[in-house]
């Protein structure tokens, strides 16, 4: 009869992700995860076979979490230009509160690009976002094109926030997306935080 697992796969993968975020993907070795989890190295080998497989499973678990968060946000937003801003601003908190944290996250993006399975998850997430954002621009001539444009603007604003990083990421992203949509002829109502920031300025 097999022995019961002292840690669920989900909990163990959360520990691996914590280690990856703190010290980088290359540090997620069986020895390091064994120390963090209290499980023996042989137990980890039985579960994952190789370090590469363990890293892939951890990053797939991260994608599962992001997909769940995205689905929750997509369900909650109004189908308006402001809803598009709310969705992307809501996802922006995952990028950290400083340029250093954001840079650490880019190391995970490198792993996603390198692995076909992880890269496919990223592409699928992008299609989900385009589909949800398109419903926020039903009055546009080409809603899907507008969705792709604001998605690209969002990622660009995150990069520039990483360089400037003069404050929290979410208000910065909201402000950038508000201005972008205004230029496209969509003028969403600013959130209270963004409105207060402009009034103060």
PDB file of N, CA and C in Angstrom, residues 77-139:
ATOM      1  N   UNK A  77     -15.753  42.164 -14.875  1.00  0.00           N
ATOM      2  CA  UNK A  77     -15.643  43.510 -15.451  1.00  0.00           C
ATOM      3  C   UNK A  77     -16.881  43.886 -16.258  1.00  0.00           C
ATOM      4  N   UNK A  78     -17.193  45.182 -16.322  1.00  0.00           N
ATOM      5  CA  UNK A  78     -18.230  45.640 -17.259  1.00  0.00           C
ATOM      6  C   UNK A  78     -17.705  45.568 -18.686  1.00  0.00           C
ATOM      7  N   UNK A  79     -18.570  45.370 -19.651  1.00  0.00           N
ATOM      8  CA  UNK A  79     -18.148  45.250 -21.048  1.00  0.00           C
ATOM      9  C   UNK A  79     -18.085  46.633 -21.685  1.00  0.00           C
ATOM     10  N   UNK A  80     -17.151  47.419 -21.194  1.00  0.00           N
ATOM     11  CA  UNK A  80     -16.941  48.797 -21.616  1.00  0.00           C
ATOM     12  C   UNK A  80     -15.438  49.040 -21.726  1.00  0.00           C
ATOM     13  N   UNK A  81     -15.009  50.149 -22.357  1.00  0.00           N
ATOM     14  CA  UNK A  81     -13.582  50.472 -22.359  1.00  0.00           C
ATOM     15  C   UNK A  81     -12.984  50.538 -20.950  1.00  0.00           C
ATOM     16  N   UNK A  82     -13.759  51.071 -20.000  1.00  0.00           N
ATOM     17  CA  UNK A  82     -13.265  51.104 -18.627  1.00  0.00           C
ATOM     18  C   UNK A  82     -13.079  49.694 -18.080  1.00  0.00           C
ATOM     19  N   UNK A  83     -13.934  48.778 -18.499  1.00  0.00           N
ATOM     20  CA  UNK A  83     -13.782  47.393 -18.078  1.00  0.00           C
ATOM     21  C   UNK A  83     -12.473  46.800 -18.563  1.00  0.00           C
ATOM     22  N   UNK A  84     -12.059  47.180 -19.779  1.00  0.00           N
ATOM     23  CA  UNK A  84     -10.779  46.709 -20.303  1.00  0.00           C
ATOM     24  C   UNK A  84      -9.629  47.204 -19.434  1.00  0.00           C
ATOM     25  N   UNK A  85      -9.698  48.473 -19.044  1.00  0.00           N
ATOM     26  CA  UNK A  85      -8.658  49.034 -18.169  1.00  0.00           C
ATOM     27  C   UNK A  85      -8.660  48.317 -16.822  1.00  0.00           C
ATOM     28  N   UNK A  86      -9.839  48.065 -16.288  1.00  0.00           N
ATOM     29  CA  UNK A  86      -9.952  47.388 -14.993  1.00  0.00           C
ATOM     30  C   UNK A  86      -9.347  45.993 -15.050  1.00  0.00           C
ATOM     31  N   UNK A  87      -9.606  45.276 -16.140  1.00  0.00           N
ATOM     32  CA  UNK A  87      -9.061  43.924 -16.300  1.00  0.00           C
ATOM     33  C   UNK A  87      -7.538  43.948 -16.308  1.00  0.00           C
ATOM     34  N   UNK A  88      -6.957  44.796 -17.145  1.00  0.00           N
ATOM     35  CA  UNK A  88      -5.503  44.809 -17.280  1.00  0.00           C
ATOM     36  C   UNK A  88      -4.819  45.389 -16.047  1.00  0.00           C
ATOM     37  N   UNK A  89      -5.448  46.370 -15.418  1.00  0.00           N
ATOM     38  CA  UNK A  89      -4.891  46.902 -14.172  1.00  0.00           C
ATOM     39  C   UNK A  89      -4.933  45.840 -13.080  1.00  0.00           C
ATOM     40  N   UNK A  90      -6.018  45.051 -13.068  1.00  0.00           N
ATOM     41  CA  UNK A  90      -6.124  43.995 -12.074  1.00  0.00           C
ATOM     42  C   UNK A  90      -5.044  42.939 -12.224  1.00  0.00           C
ATOM     43  N   UNK A  91      -4.646  42.654 -13.451  1.00  0.00           N
ATOM     44  CA  UNK A  91      -3.581  41.688 -13.693  1.00  0.00           C
ATOM     45  C   UNK A  91      -2.191  42.268 -13.443  1.00  0.00           C
ATOM     46  N   UNK A  92      -2.096  43.585 -13.399  1.00  0.00           N
ATOM     47  CA  UNK A  92      -0.781  44.225 -13.281  1.00  0.00           C
ATOM     48  C   UNK A  92      -0.141  44.048 -11.916  1.00  0.00           C
ATOM     49  N   UNK A  93      -0.954  43.817 -10.894  1.00  0.00           N
ATOM     50  CA  UNK A  93      -0.389  43.638  -9.561  1.00  0.00           C
ATOM     51  C   UNK A  93       0.542  42.452  -9.463  1.00  0.00           C
ATOM     52  N   UNK A  94       0.413  41.496 -10.391  1.00  0.00           N
ATOM     53  CA  UNK A  94       1.273  40.315 -10.382  1.00  0.00           C
ATOM     54  C   UNK A  94       2.713  40.633 -10.767  1.00  0.00           C
ATOM     55  N   UNK A  95       2.955  41.826 -11.281  1.00  0.00           N
ATOM     56  CA  UNK A  95       4.294  42.156 -11.765  1.00  0.00           C
ATOM     57  C   UNK A  95       5.184  42.761 -10.675  1.00  0.00           C
ATOM     58  N   UNK A  96       4.686  42.814  -9.453  1.00  0.00           N
ATOM     59  CA  UNK A  96       5.514  43.261  -8.345  1.00  0.00           C
ATOM     60  C   UNK A  96       5.343  44.731  -8.035  1.00  0.00           C
ATOM     61  N   UNK A  97       6.081  45.197  -7.032  1.00  0.00           N
ATOM     62  CA  UNK A  97       5.955  46.583  -6.586  1.00  0.00           C
ATOM     63  C   UNK A  97       7.235  47.384  -6.794  1.00  0.00           C
ATOM     64  N   UNK A  98       8.169  46.823  -7.554  1.00  0.00           N
ATOM     65  CA  UNK A  98       9.411  47.548  -7.849  1.00  0.00           C
ATOM     66  C   UNK A  98       9.991  47.001  -9.144  1.00  0.00           C
ATOM     67  N   UNK A  99      10.893  47.771  -9.738  1.00  0.00           N
ATOM     68  CA  UNK A  99      11.507  47.318 -10.982  1.00  0.00           C
ATOM     69  C   UNK A  99      12.358  46.068 -10.762  1.00  0.00           C
ATOM     70  N   UNK A 100      12.929  45.929  -9.561  1.00  0.00           N
ATOM     71  CA  UNK A 100      13.741  44.745  -9.264  1.00  0.00           C
ATOM     72  C   UNK A 100      12.880  43.485  -9.256  1.00  0.00           C
ATOM     73  N   UNK A 101      11.703  43.571  -8.655  1.00  0.00           N
ATOM     74  CA  UNK A 101      10.790  42.421  -8.621  1.00  0.00           C
ATOM     75  C   UNK A 101      10.311  42.099 -10.031  1.00  0.00           C
ATOM     76  N   UNK A 102      10.018  43.137 -10.799  1.00  0.00           N
ATOM     77  CA  UNK A 102       9.587  42.942 -12.183  1.00  0.00           C
ATOM     78  C   UNK A 102      10.680  42.250 -12.994  1.00  0.00           C
ATOM     79  N   UNK A 103      11.922  42.668 -12.796  1.00  0.00           N
ATOM     80  CA  UNK A 103      13.043  42.056 -13.517  1.00  0.00           C
ATOM     81  C   UNK A 103      13.183  40.588 -13.153  1.00  0.00           C
ATOM     82  N   UNK A 104      12.971  40.252 -11.892  1.00  0.00           N
ATOM     83  CA  UNK A 104      13.035  38.850 -11.486  1.00  0.00           C
ATOM     84  C   UNK A 104      11.969  38.032 -12.217  1.00  0.00           C
ATOM     85  N   UNK A 105      10.799  38.629 -12.410  1.00  0.00           N
ATOM     86  CA  UNK A 105       9.739  37.935 -13.117  1.00  0.00           C
ATOM     87  C   UNK A 105      10.072  37.656 -14.567  1.00  0.00           C
ATOM     88  N   UNK A 106      10.908  38.497 -15.159  1.00  0.00           N
ATOM     89  CA  UNK A 106      11.296  38.291 -16.553  1.00  0.00           C
ATOM     90  C   UNK A 106      12.120  37.021 -16.728  1.00  0.00           C
ATOM     91  N   UNK A 107      12.759  36.568 -15.661  1.00  0.00           N
ATOM     92  CA  UNK A 107      13.507  35.313 -15.749  1.00  0.00           C
ATOM     93  C   UNK A 107      12.557  34.137 -15.965  1.00  0.00           C
ATOM     94  N   UNK A 108      11.355  34.231 -15.415  1.00  0.00           N
ATOM     95  CA  UNK A 108      10.352  33.194 -15.648  1.00  0.00           C
ATOM     96  C   UNK A 108       9.839  33.259 -17.079  1.00  0.00           C
ATOM     97  N   UNK A 109       9.726  34.474 -17.610  1.00  0.00           N
ATOM     98  CA  UNK A 109       9.301  34.628 -18.996  1.00  0.00           C
ATOM     99  C   UNK A 109      10.292  33.960 -19.937  1.00  0.00           C
ATOM    100  N   UNK A 110      11.561  34.041 -19.617  1.00  0.00           N
ATOM    101  CA  UNK A 110      12.590  33.367 -20.417  1.00  0.00           C
ATOM    102  C   UNK A 110      12.334  31.865 -20.460  1.00  0.00           C
ATOM    103  N   UNK A 111      11.984  31.286 -19.312  1.00  0.00           N
ATOM    104  CA  UNK A 111      11.693  29.851 -19.274  1.00  0.00           C
ATOM    105  C   UNK A 111      10.449  29.525 -20.105  1.00  0.00           C
ATOM    106  N   UNK A 112       9.453  30.400 -20.059  1.00  0.00           N
ATOM    107  CA  UNK A 112       8.243  30.182 -20.866  1.00  0.00           C
ATOM    108  C   UNK A 112       8.571  30.182 -22.354  1.00  0.00           C
ATOM    109  N   UNK A 113       9.426  31.089 -22.773  1.00  0.00           N
ATOM    110  CA  UNK A 113       9.799  31.164 -24.185  1.00  0.00           C
ATOM    111  C   UNK A 113      10.573  29.918 -24.633  1.00  0.00           C
ATOM    112  N   UNK A 114      11.355  29.358 -23.737  1.00  0.00           N
ATOM    113  CA  UNK A 114      12.227  28.235 -24.090  1.00  0.00           C
ATOM    114  C   UNK A 114      11.468  26.915 -24.215  1.00  0.00           C
ATOM    115  N   UNK A 115      10.380  26.763 -23.493  1.00  0.00           N
ATOM    116  CA  UNK A 115       9.668  25.492 -23.417  1.00  0.00           C
ATOM    117  C   UNK A 115       8.407  25.545 -24.279  1.00  0.00           C
ATOM    118  N   UNK A 116       8.269  24.666 -25.273  1.00  0.00           N
ATOM    119  CA  UNK A 116       7.097  24.730 -26.159  1.00  0.00           C
ATOM    120  C   UNK A 116       5.772  24.610 -25.419  1.00  0.00           C
ATOM    121  N   UNK A 117       5.714  23.782 -24.391  1.00  0.00           N
ATOM    122  CA  UNK A 117       4.471  23.601 -23.657  1.00  0.00           C
ATOM    123  C   UNK A 117       4.093  24.874 -22.897  1.00  0.00           C
ATOM    124  N   UNK A 118       5.076  25.502 -22.293  1.00  0.00           N
ATOM    125  CA  UNK A 118       4.827  26.746 -21.566  1.00  0.00           C
ATOM    126  C   UNK A 118       4.514  27.886 -22.534  1.00  0.00           C
ATOM    127  N   UNK A 119       5.210  27.900 -23.656  1.00  0.00           N
ATOM    128  CA  UNK A 119       4.966  28.932 -24.663  1.00  0.00           C
ATOM    129  C   UNK A 119       3.537  28.828 -25.201  1.00  0.00           C
ATOM    130  N   UNK A 120       3.053  27.604 -25.348  1.00  0.00           N
ATOM    131  CA  UNK A 120       1.678  27.400 -25.809  1.00  0.00           C
ATOM    132  C   UNK A 120       0.675  27.923 -24.787  1.00  0.00           C
ATOM    133  N   UNK A 121       0.982  27.771 -23.506  1.00  0.00           N
ATOM    134  CA  UNK A 121       0.085  28.303 -22.478  1.00  0.00           C
ATOM    135  C   UNK A 121       0.023  29.821 -22.542  1.00  0.00           C
ATOM    136  N   UNK A 122       1.171  30.451 -22.786  1.00  0.00           N
ATOM    137  CA  UNK A 122       1.187  31.904 -22.914  1.00  0.00           C
ATOM    138  C   UNK A 122       0.383  32.378 -24.100  1.00  0.00           C
ATOM    139  N   UNK A 123       0.514  31.685 -25.223  1.00  0.00           N
ATOM    140  CA  UNK A 123      -0.251  32.054 -26.417  1.00  0.00           C
ATOM    141  C   UNK A 123      -1.751  31.894 -26.172  1.00  0.00           C
ATOM    142  N   UNK A 124      -2.126  30.821 -25.486  1.00  0.00           N
ATOM    143  CA  UNK A 124      -3.547  30.594 -25.182  1.00  0.00           C
ATOM    144  C   UNK A 124      -4.082  31.682 -24.253  1.00  0.00           C
ATOM    145  N   UNK A 125      -3.266  32.116 -23.286  1.00  0.00           N
ATOM    146  CA  UNK A 125      -3.670  33.193 -22.374  1.00  0.00           C
ATOM    147  C   UNK A 125      -3.898  34.481 -23.157  1.00  0.00           C
ATOM    148  N   UNK A 126      -3.019  34.750 -24.104  1.00  0.00           N
ATOM    149  CA  UNK A 126      -3.181  35.939 -24.935  1.00  0.00           C
ATOM    150  C   UNK A 126      -4.484  35.905 -25.714  1.00  0.00           C
ATOM    151  N   UNK A 127      -4.833  34.746 -26.252  1.00  0.00           N
ATOM    152  CA  UNK A 127      -6.092  34.631 -26.994  1.00  0.00           C
ATOM    153  C   UNK A 127      -7.300  34.840 -26.073  1.00  0.00           C
ATOM    154  N   UNK A 128      -7.191  34.345 -24.856  1.00  0.00           N
ATOM    155  CA  UNK A 128      -8.269  34.562 -23.880  1.00  0.00           C
ATOM    156  C   UNK A 128      -8.444  36.045 -23.597  1.00  0.00           C
ATOM    157  N   UNK A 129      -7.333  36.746 -23.406  1.00  0.00           N
ATOM    158  CA  UNK A 129      -7.399  38.183 -23.129  1.00  0.00           C
ATOM    159  C   UNK A 129      -7.975  38.948 -24.317  1.00  0.00           C
ATOM    160  N   UNK A 130      -7.542  38.605 -25.514  1.00  0.00           N
ATOM    161  CA  UNK A 130      -8.076  39.285 -26.698  1.00  0.00           C
ATOM    162  C   UNK A 130      -9.579  39.074 -26.794  1.00  0.00           C
ATOM    163  N   UNK A 131     -10.030  37.848 -26.534  1.00  0.00           N
ATOM    164  CA  UNK A 131     -11.460  37.569 -26.586  1.00  0.00           C
ATOM    165  C   UNK A 131     -12.241  38.379 -25.574  1.00  0.00           C
ATOM    166  N   UNK A 132     -11.733  38.462 -24.352  1.00  0.00           N
ATOM    167  CA  UNK A 132     -12.424  39.221 -23.311  1.00  0.00           C
ATOM    168  C   UNK A 132     -12.393  40.717 -23.598  1.00  0.00           C
ATOM    169  N   UNK A 133     -11.242  41.213 -24.018  1.00  0.00           N
ATOM    170  CA  UNK A 133     -11.113  42.646 -24.300  1.00  0.00           C
ATOM    171  C   UNK A 133     -11.963  43.059 -25.492  1.00  0.00           C
ATOM    172  N   UNK A 134     -12.125  42.178 -26.464  1.00  0.00           N
ATOM    173  CA  UNK A 134     -12.948  42.499 -27.631  1.00  0.00           C
ATOM    174  C   UNK A 134     -14.373  42.840 -27.235  1.00  0.00           C
ATOM    175  N   UNK A 135     -14.876  42.184 -26.198  1.00  0.00           N
ATOM    176  CA  UNK A 135     -16.255  42.444 -25.757  1.00  0.00           C
ATOM    177  C   UNK A 135     -16.387  43.809 -25.090  1.00  0.00           C
ATOM    178  N   UNK A 136     -15.255  44.433 -24.788  1.00  0.00           N
ATOM    179  CA  UNK A 136     -15.286  45.774 -24.177  1.00  0.00           C
ATOM    180  C   UNK A 136     -15.294  46.875 -25.239  1.00  0.00           C
ATOM    181  N   UNK A 137     -15.127  46.492 -26.506  1.00  0.00           N
ATOM    182  CA  UNK A 137     -15.038  47.484 -27.578  1.00  0.00           C
ATOM    183  C   UNK A 137     -15.989  47.129 -28.721  1.00  0.00           C
ATOM    184  N   UNK A 138     -17.210  46.786 -28.379  1.00  0.00           N
ATOM    185  CA  UNK A 138     -18.176  46.371 -29.405  1.00  0.00           C
ATOM    186  C   UNK A 138     -18.549  47.516 -30.337  1.00  0.00           C
ATOM    187  N   UNK A 139     -18.317  48.762 -29.924  1.00  0.00           N
ATOM    188  CA  UNK A 139     -18.623  49.903 -30.784  1.00  0.00           C
ATOM    189  C   UNK A 139     -17.469  50.260 -31.730  1.00  0.00           C
TER     190      UNK A 139
END
